[in-house]
Short mmCIF file of C-alpha atoms and ligand atoms in Angstrom, two decimals:
data_model
loop_
_atom_site.label_atom_id
_atom_site.label_comp_id
_atom_site.label_asym_id
_atom_site.label_seq_id
_atom_site.Cartn_x
_atom_site.Cartn_y
_atom_site.Cartn_z
CA MET A 1324 24.40 4.01 -29.20
CA SER A 1325 22.39 1.39 -27.30
CA LYS A 1326 21.88 -2.11 -28.70
CA ASN A 1327 18.39 -2.66 -30.11
CA ILE A 1328 16.86 -4.63 -27.22
CA THR A 1329 13.21 -5.54 -27.85
CA PRO A 1330 10.63 -7.16 -25.54
CA TYR A 1331 9.65 -10.11 -27.74
CA LYS A 1332 12.49 -12.11 -29.29
CA ASN A 1333 10.53 -13.90 -32.02
CA SER A 1334 8.31 -11.09 -33.25
CA ASP A 1335 7.96 -9.49 -36.67
CA LEU A 1336 6.81 -6.23 -35.05
CA GLY A 1337 9.20 -3.28 -34.72
CA LYS A 1338 10.41 -2.18 -31.25
CA LYS A 1339 7.75 0.56 -31.00
CA GLU A 1340 4.83 -1.81 -31.61
CA GLN A 1341 6.34 -4.42 -29.28
CA VAL A 1342 6.83 -1.85 -26.49
CA ALA A 1343 3.23 -0.58 -26.87
CA LYS A 1344 1.93 -4.18 -26.81
CA MET A 1345 3.98 -5.04 -23.72
CA PHE A 1346 2.81 -1.96 -21.78
CA ASP A 1347 -0.81 -2.52 -22.88
CA THR A 1348 -0.54 -6.04 -21.41
CA ILE A 1349 0.98 -5.03 -18.06
CA SER A 1350 -0.88 -1.70 -17.63
CA GLY A 1351 -3.30 -3.01 -14.97
CA ASN A 1352 -0.43 -4.08 -12.69
CA TYR A 1353 2.14 -1.48 -13.69
CA ASP A 1354 1.81 0.86 -10.66
CA ASN A 1355 2.15 -1.95 -8.09
CA LEU A 1356 5.01 -3.52 -9.98
CA ASN A 1357 6.80 -0.18 -10.19
CA ARG A 1358 6.69 0.32 -6.41
CA VAL A 1359 7.88 -3.24 -5.70
CA ILE A 1360 10.81 -3.34 -8.12
CA SER A 1361 12.21 -0.04 -6.86
CA PHE A 1362 11.29 -0.73 -3.19
CA GLY A 1363 9.27 2.52 -3.42
CA ILE A 1364 12.43 4.63 -3.91
CA ASP A 1365 11.13 5.83 -7.29
CA ILE A 1366 8.78 8.15 -5.36
CA LYS A 1367 11.82 9.95 -3.89
CA TRP A 1368 13.45 10.23 -7.34
CA ARG A 1369 10.21 11.61 -8.84
CA LYS A 1370 10.06 14.30 -6.13
CA LYS A 1371 13.59 15.39 -7.10
CA VAL A 1372 12.43 15.72 -10.72
CA LEU A 1373 9.52 17.83 -9.46
CA ALA A 1374 11.90 20.11 -7.51
CA ILE A 1375 14.07 20.72 -10.60
CA VAL A 1376 11.05 21.47 -12.81
CA ALA A 1377 9.27 23.64 -10.20
CA LYS A 1378 12.33 25.91 -9.89
CA SER A 1379 11.74 27.14 -13.46
CA ASN A 1380 8.09 28.03 -12.73
CA PRO A 1381 6.69 26.50 -15.96
CA GLU A 1382 3.23 27.25 -17.35
CA THR A 1383 3.19 24.34 -19.80
CA ILE A 1384 4.66 20.90 -19.07
CA LEU A 1385 4.90 17.84 -21.32
CA ASP A 1386 5.44 14.46 -19.64
CA ILE A 1387 6.57 12.06 -22.37
CA ALA A 1388 6.10 8.28 -22.00
CA THR A 1389 3.75 9.28 -19.19
CA GLY A 1390 2.34 5.75 -18.83
CA THR A 1391 -0.20 5.75 -16.00
CA GLY A 1392 0.54 9.42 -15.35
CA ASP A 1393 2.36 9.40 -11.98
CA LEU A 1394 4.85 12.10 -12.96
CA ALA A 1395 2.21 14.19 -14.77
CA ILE A 1396 0.09 14.06 -11.58
CA LEU A 1397 3.08 15.10 -9.45
CA MET A 1398 3.69 18.05 -11.80
CA THR A 1399 0.37 19.58 -10.67
CA GLN A 1400 2.38 20.63 -7.58
CA THR A 1401 4.09 23.24 -9.78
CA ASN A 1402 2.07 26.32 -10.82
CA ALA A 1403 1.66 24.94 -14.37
CA LYS A 1404 -1.64 25.77 -16.07
CA LYS A 1405 -1.44 22.96 -18.63
CA ILE A 1406 0.19 19.53 -18.32
CA ILE A 1407 0.14 17.04 -21.19
CA GLY A 1408 0.97 13.36 -20.74
CA LEU A 1409 1.93 11.59 -23.98
CA ASP A 1410 2.28 7.83 -24.50
CA ILE A 1411 2.07 5.20 -27.24
CA SER A 1412 0.26 2.67 -25.03
CA ALA A 1413 -3.52 3.15 -24.98
CA GLY A 1414 -3.72 0.68 -22.08
CA MET A 1415 -1.34 2.68 -19.86
CA LEU A 1416 -3.13 5.94 -20.72
CA GLU A 1417 -6.50 4.41 -19.84
CA VAL A 1418 -5.27 3.63 -16.31
CA GLY A 1419 -3.82 7.16 -16.08
CA VAL A 1420 -7.00 8.90 -17.26
CA LYS A 1421 -8.96 7.15 -14.51
CA LYS A 1422 -6.42 8.14 -11.82
CA ILE A 1423 -6.51 11.75 -13.04
CA ALA A 1424 -10.34 11.82 -12.99
CA ASP A 1425 -10.38 10.30 -9.46
CA LYS A 1426 -8.04 13.07 -8.31
CA LYS A 1427 -10.19 15.71 -10.10
CA LEU A 1428 -7.23 16.85 -12.17
CA SER A 1429 -8.78 16.42 -15.62
CA ASN A 1430 -8.89 20.20 -16.19
CA THR A 1431 -5.12 20.50 -15.78
CA ILE A 1432 -3.81 17.23 -17.24
CA GLU A 1433 -4.60 16.03 -20.74
CA MET A 1434 -3.53 12.51 -21.75
CA VAL A 1435 -2.60 12.16 -25.43
CA LEU A 1436 -1.98 8.98 -27.43
CA GLY A 1437 1.14 9.72 -29.45
CA ASP A 1438 4.72 8.92 -30.31
CA SER A 1439 7.68 10.80 -28.80
CA GLU A 1440 9.48 10.40 -32.11
CA ASN A 1441 6.84 12.32 -34.06
CA MET A 1442 4.93 14.63 -31.74
CA PRO A 1443 1.76 16.58 -32.60
CA PHE A 1444 3.04 19.86 -31.06
CA GLU A 1445 4.41 23.16 -32.41
CA ASP A 1446 8.08 24.11 -32.19
CA ASN A 1447 9.20 25.91 -28.98
CA TYR A 1448 5.91 25.14 -27.19
CA PHE A 1449 6.66 23.70 -23.71
CA ASP A 1450 8.38 25.42 -20.76
CA ALA A 1451 9.34 22.05 -19.27
CA ILE A 1452 9.51 18.47 -20.54
CA THR A 1453 9.98 15.33 -18.43
CA VAL A 1454 10.51 11.65 -19.26
CA ALA A 1455 10.62 9.05 -16.45
CA PHE A 1456 11.76 5.54 -17.36
CA GLY A 1457 10.81 6.23 -20.96
CA VAL A 1458 13.84 7.16 -23.09
CA ARG A 1459 15.18 3.60 -22.77
CA ASN A 1460 12.05 2.38 -24.57
CA PHE A 1461 12.25 4.73 -27.55
CA GLU A 1462 12.75 2.89 -30.81
CA THR A 1463 15.26 5.52 -32.00
CA LEU A 1464 16.67 7.45 -29.04
CA GLU A 1465 18.17 10.29 -31.10
CA LYS A 1466 14.96 10.84 -33.06
CA GLY A 1467 12.97 11.12 -29.81
CA LEU A 1468 15.51 13.52 -28.29
CA LYS A 1469 15.51 15.72 -31.44
CA GLU A 1470 11.71 15.97 -31.24
CA ILE A 1471 11.98 16.95 -27.56
CA LEU A 1472 14.50 19.69 -28.42
CA ARG A 1473 12.14 20.92 -31.15
CA VAL A 1474 9.07 21.33 -28.91
CA LEU A 1475 10.99 22.72 -25.89
CA LYS A 1476 11.06 26.52 -25.54
CA PRO A 1477 14.47 28.26 -25.51
CA ASN A 1478 15.68 28.34 -21.85
CA GLY A 1479 13.12 25.62 -21.06
CA VAL A 1480 14.04 22.70 -18.81
CA PHE A 1481 14.24 19.06 -19.89
CA VAL A 1482 14.52 16.40 -17.17
CA ILE A 1483 15.05 12.66 -17.68
CA LEU A 1484 14.75 10.07 -14.90
CA GLU A 1485 16.14 6.74 -16.09
CA THR A 1486 17.65 3.57 -14.71
CA SER A 1487 21.44 3.36 -14.75
CA VAL A 1488 24.05 0.90 -13.58
CA PRO A 1489 26.15 1.40 -10.40
CA ASP A 1490 29.90 1.57 -11.17
CA LYS A 1491 31.26 0.90 -7.69
CA THR A 1492 31.78 -2.39 -5.78
CA PRO A 1493 29.75 -3.87 -4.05
CA TYR A 1494 26.72 -1.98 -5.50
CA LYS A 1495 27.59 -3.06 -9.04
CA GLN A 1496 27.59 -6.78 -8.09
CA GLY A 1497 24.45 -6.38 -5.95
CA TYR A 1498 22.66 -4.63 -8.81
CA ASN A 1499 23.70 -7.32 -11.34
CA PHE A 1500 22.42 -10.08 -9.07
CA TYR A 1501 19.13 -8.27 -8.43
CA SER A 1502 18.45 -7.40 -12.06
CA LYS A 1503 19.37 -10.83 -13.49
CA ASN A 1504 17.85 -13.07 -10.80
CA ILE A 1505 15.25 -11.24 -8.69
CA LEU A 1506 13.71 -8.73 -11.09
CA PRO A 1507 12.48 -11.29 -13.68
CA ILE A 1508 10.86 -13.36 -10.87
CA ILE A 1509 9.03 -10.33 -9.45
CA GLY A 1510 7.98 -9.44 -12.99
CA LYS A 1511 6.54 -12.88 -13.61
CA LEU A 1512 4.67 -12.86 -10.29
CA PHE A 1513 3.07 -9.49 -10.99
CA SER A 1514 2.51 -9.40 -14.71
CA LYS A 1515 0.69 -11.52 -17.22
CA ASP A 1516 3.56 -10.92 -19.60
CA ASP A 1517 6.51 -13.24 -18.91
CA VAL A 1518 8.88 -11.39 -21.18
CA ALA A 1519 8.23 -7.92 -19.79
CA TYR A 1520 10.67 -7.87 -16.93
CA GLY A 1521 13.36 -9.82 -18.72
CA TYR A 1522 13.24 -6.93 -21.19
CA LEU A 1523 13.38 -4.42 -18.33
CA SER A 1524 16.69 -5.69 -16.94
CA GLU A 1525 18.22 -6.39 -20.36
CA SER A 1526 17.36 -2.95 -21.71
CA ALA A 1527 18.58 -1.25 -18.52
CA ALA A 1528 21.97 -2.97 -18.77
CA ALA A 1529 22.42 -1.99 -22.43
CA PHE A 1530 21.24 1.66 -22.22
CA PRO A 1531 23.82 4.51 -22.16
CA TYR A 1532 23.98 6.36 -18.84
CA GLY A 1533 25.95 9.11 -17.10
CA GLU A 1534 28.51 10.83 -19.33
CA ALA A 1535 27.52 8.64 -22.32
CA LEU A 1536 23.93 9.92 -22.24
CA ASN A 1537 25.15 13.47 -21.45
CA ASN A 1538 27.21 13.37 -24.65
CA ILE A 1539 24.24 12.17 -26.72
CA LEU A 1540 22.14 15.05 -25.31
CA ARG A 1541 24.89 17.56 -26.17
CA LYS A 1542 25.25 16.11 -29.67
CA ILE A 1543 21.51 16.61 -30.25
CA GLY A 1544 21.91 20.28 -29.24
CA PHE A 1545 20.90 20.45 -25.56
CA ILE A 1546 22.92 22.79 -23.31
CA ASP A 1547 23.65 22.86 -19.55
CA VAL A 1548 23.55 19.06 -19.45
CA ILE A 1549 23.99 17.61 -15.95
CA ALA A 1550 23.70 14.01 -14.67
CA LEU A 1551 22.76 13.43 -11.02
CA PRO A 1552 23.17 9.75 -10.02
CA GLN A 1553 20.61 8.53 -7.43
CA THR A 1554 20.80 5.71 -4.84
CA PHE A 1555 24.29 4.27 -5.60
CA GLY A 1556 23.69 4.94 -9.31
CA VAL A 1557 20.72 2.60 -9.86
CA ALA A 1558 18.92 5.57 -11.42
CA THR A 1559 20.11 8.93 -12.78
CA ILE A 1560 18.35 12.26 -13.19
CA TYR A 1561 19.53 14.29 -16.19
CA SER A 1562 18.75 17.96 -16.53
CA ALA A 1563 19.29 19.98 -19.71
CA SER A 1564 18.15 23.15 -21.47
CA LYS A 1565 17.97 24.76 -24.92
CA ASN A 1566 19.56 27.86 -26.47
C1 SAM B 1943 8.39 2.17 -17.91
S1 SAM B 1943 7.00 3.05 -18.50
C2 SAM B 1943 7.16 4.59 -17.66
C3 SAM B 1943 5.86 5.24 -17.34
C4 SAM B 1943 5.91 6.50 -16.49
N1 SAM B 1943 6.68 7.55 -17.11
C5 SAM B 1943 6.44 6.23 -15.12
O1 SAM B 1943 7.37 6.90 -14.70
O2 SAM B 1943 5.92 5.36 -14.43
C6 SAM B 1943 7.52 3.46 -20.14
C7 SAM B 1943 6.44 4.09 -20.99
O3 SAM B 1943 7.03 4.58 -22.19
C8 SAM B 1943 6.06 4.49 -23.21
N2 SAM B 1943 6.73 4.68 -24.50
C9 SAM B 1943 7.68 3.90 -25.06
N3 SAM B 1943 8.05 4.38 -26.24
C10 SAM B 1943 7.33 5.51 -26.46
C11 SAM B 1943 7.27 6.45 -27.51
N4 SAM B 1943 8.01 6.32 -28.60
N5 SAM B 1943 6.43 7.50 -27.38
C12 SAM B 1943 5.64 7.64 -26.28
N6 SAM B 1943 5.65 6.77 -25.26
C13 SAM B 1943 6.49 5.71 -25.34
C14 SAM B 1943 5.46 3.11 -22.95
O4 SAM B 1943 4.24 2.91 -23.61
C15 SAM B 1943 5.35 3.12 -21.43
O5 SAM B 1943 4.09 3.57 -20.98
#
């Protein structure tokens, strides 16, 4: 299991409250920051998530840790009738709600303030569930994943997009240098929250990826678990289903 990495070192708040506070603080700059730190490649990864989800022709989609709603907005390119974006940060959701209204997608996408570890949805409700760069921030990963299994329909599709760590030389060394030295500087330039991007690289390095995350998903009860490393392994897309 991953080490409990939290954004603020000297805080009495739990990880969940700290994560919500951090994303509230950086919400106004989050989209720009996201493009810069991934050199825009995250857009390509998100389109791959869309392709996997679209294949199953879902009517209902839940995008957990939706943040400012980029993946929820992309999911409107499926034939889904209802898309829900869920997040614990009111600040991130506020930015997302505005983007969705500007794109005239408010009839299809509903943004909900809520916790992935205790979701306000019935069992077996969603045809597809996605989480992009979110599972790493859950306070208790297994609790969040159990909730996802509960609300996913049998034969539904669950797709995670998450950072991972390249295993091969020289990508591994290049990634370590970038995440320890460059990423925190970009974070400080873009965000009002100094700690935010120190947390990002620290939590990425400590989070289980590849076969380790596959095994956690299988232990929770997911089936057909597959990991698809992207761009030398700096991110991985995981796809899974339910009996
Ligand atoms: C790095 S952002 C990712 C946002 C978006 N999915 C994207 O791809 O750009 C992580 C998001 O996870 C949310 N989050 C963290 N823990 C959560 C939880 N337990 N339940 C719901 N959202 C959570 C944060 O508030 C934040 O908006």
